[in-house]
Amino acid sequence: MSIIVNLDVMMAKRKISLNELSERVEITPANLSILKTGKAKAIRFTTLEAICKELLCQPGDLLEWKE
Amino acid sequence: MATIFKTKRLSILTLLAGLTYAFLVISSFVIGADDFKRGYEGATKSDVYVSSGNNPDYYYLNLKPKNVSNLTDSLVNMKDNRVIRLMSNSVITIDSYKLSTSAKWYQAFQIILAFLLLIIYITIPIHFYRFIILINENVFFEKENISLLRRLGFELLIVYFGNVLYNFTNYKINSSLFSFSEYKLVMDYFDGIWLLFGIVVLLIAEILAKALILKEDQKLTI
């Protein structure tokens, strides 16, 4: 897929662990890991909103399109 | 009654499907039972033929009149003793013929084909039963289910095409031995319902496969 998820980059920038973020956004660590590793097929707006809120970033910071 | 049907719908439909399948298969065996009996008697009681080294055989000829208006055969209607003209569609004949090499190959092929079809007739209800068991355990959109359905679909198609091939080889054997002035030999017909069943089952398997992809997509939607 040409959409890259930069969640790991943003997490490193904010210095937050996977478990901590998963607790804050109320997503299981397993699901957050799927998102982080780019295995996810889709992302709900609610999930995106929750992550953006916790990481204080824009959706564009998390998602990137590459050819 | 309506409540029982609602709760036991799957079991009732499975039972009906099983009974229908048994009826389909058993009826074909019942039809063939007379042929089997004739063959057995032909092999055991034909001392004359056996002593000369030629066993008599039964040949099932499917005929089509070359000219429909010219009815050469007749039967006597014993109700009113009137002679009625008729055209024959199928004839059974018993005699010993020397088969050509190709006809012998066709016969050998028929034996292998009959054996294969027998196995498939047994595996079809087994696969169907396994599929129903999975559905009963609420396993719907799983790879195991889909592969079972695909196997079932291909088996149904094999039954159809195997029987068509069997009839074709029969026709080839008969046309190497017989030729008539008023009739031409035609291939025996095999019920196309097996072909329809096979395609429908494969179609359902593909629908389940699509549903499985959607389910996996759904699972990977975070």
GROMACS .gro file of N, CA and C in nm, chain A residues 31 40-44 47, chain B residues 216-222:
model
   42
   31ASN      N    1  -0.373  -0.390   1.850
   31ASN     CA    2  -0.428  -0.312   1.738
   31ASN      C    3  -0.339  -0.192   1.705
   40ALA      N    4  -0.224  -0.235   0.900
   40ALA     CA    5  -0.367  -0.200   0.902
   40ALA      C    6  -0.418  -0.172   0.760
   41LYS      N    7  -0.543  -0.213   0.736
   41LYS     CA    8  -0.605  -0.190   0.604
   41LYS      C    9  -0.679  -0.056   0.602
   42ALA      N   10  -0.726  -0.015   0.719
   42ALA     CA   11  -0.800   0.112   0.728
   42ALA      C   12  -0.791   0.167   0.869
   43ILE      N   13  -0.822   0.296   0.881
   43ILE     CA   14  -0.822   0.359   1.015
   43ILE      C   15  -0.950   0.441   1.029
   44ARG      N   16  -1.015   0.424   1.141
   44ARG     CA   17  -1.139   0.500   1.166
   44ARG      C   18  -1.103   0.645   1.201
   47THR      N   19  -1.043   0.688   1.570
   47THR     CA   20  -0.909   0.644   1.613
   47THR      C   21  -0.806   0.750   1.579
  283GLU      N   22  -1.151  -0.991   0.687
  283GLU     CA   23  -1.012  -0.965   0.725
  283GLU      C   24  -0.980  -0.816   0.719
  284ASP      N   25  -1.039  -0.748   0.617
  284ASP     CA   26  -1.023  -0.603   0.607
  284ASP      C   27  -1.081  -0.536   0.730
  285GLN      N   28  -1.198  -0.585   0.768
  285GLN     CA   29  -1.268  -0.530   0.884
  285GLN      C   30  -1.184  -0.550   1.011
  286LYS      N   31  -1.122  -0.669   1.017
  286LYS     CA   32  -1.040  -0.702   1.134
  286LYS      C   33  -0.919  -0.609   1.141
  287LEU      N   34  -0.868  -0.569   1.025
  287LEU     CA   35  -0.749  -0.483   1.020
  287LEU      C   36  -0.784  -0.334   1.011
  288THR      N   37  -0.912  -0.303   1.038
  288THR     CA   38  -0.950  -0.162   1.048
  288THR      C   39  -0.940  -0.121   1.194
  289ILE      N   40  -0.850  -0.028   1.219
  289ILE     CA   41  -0.824   0.010   1.360
  289ILE      C   42  -0.903   0.135   1.395
   0.00000   0.00000   0.00000
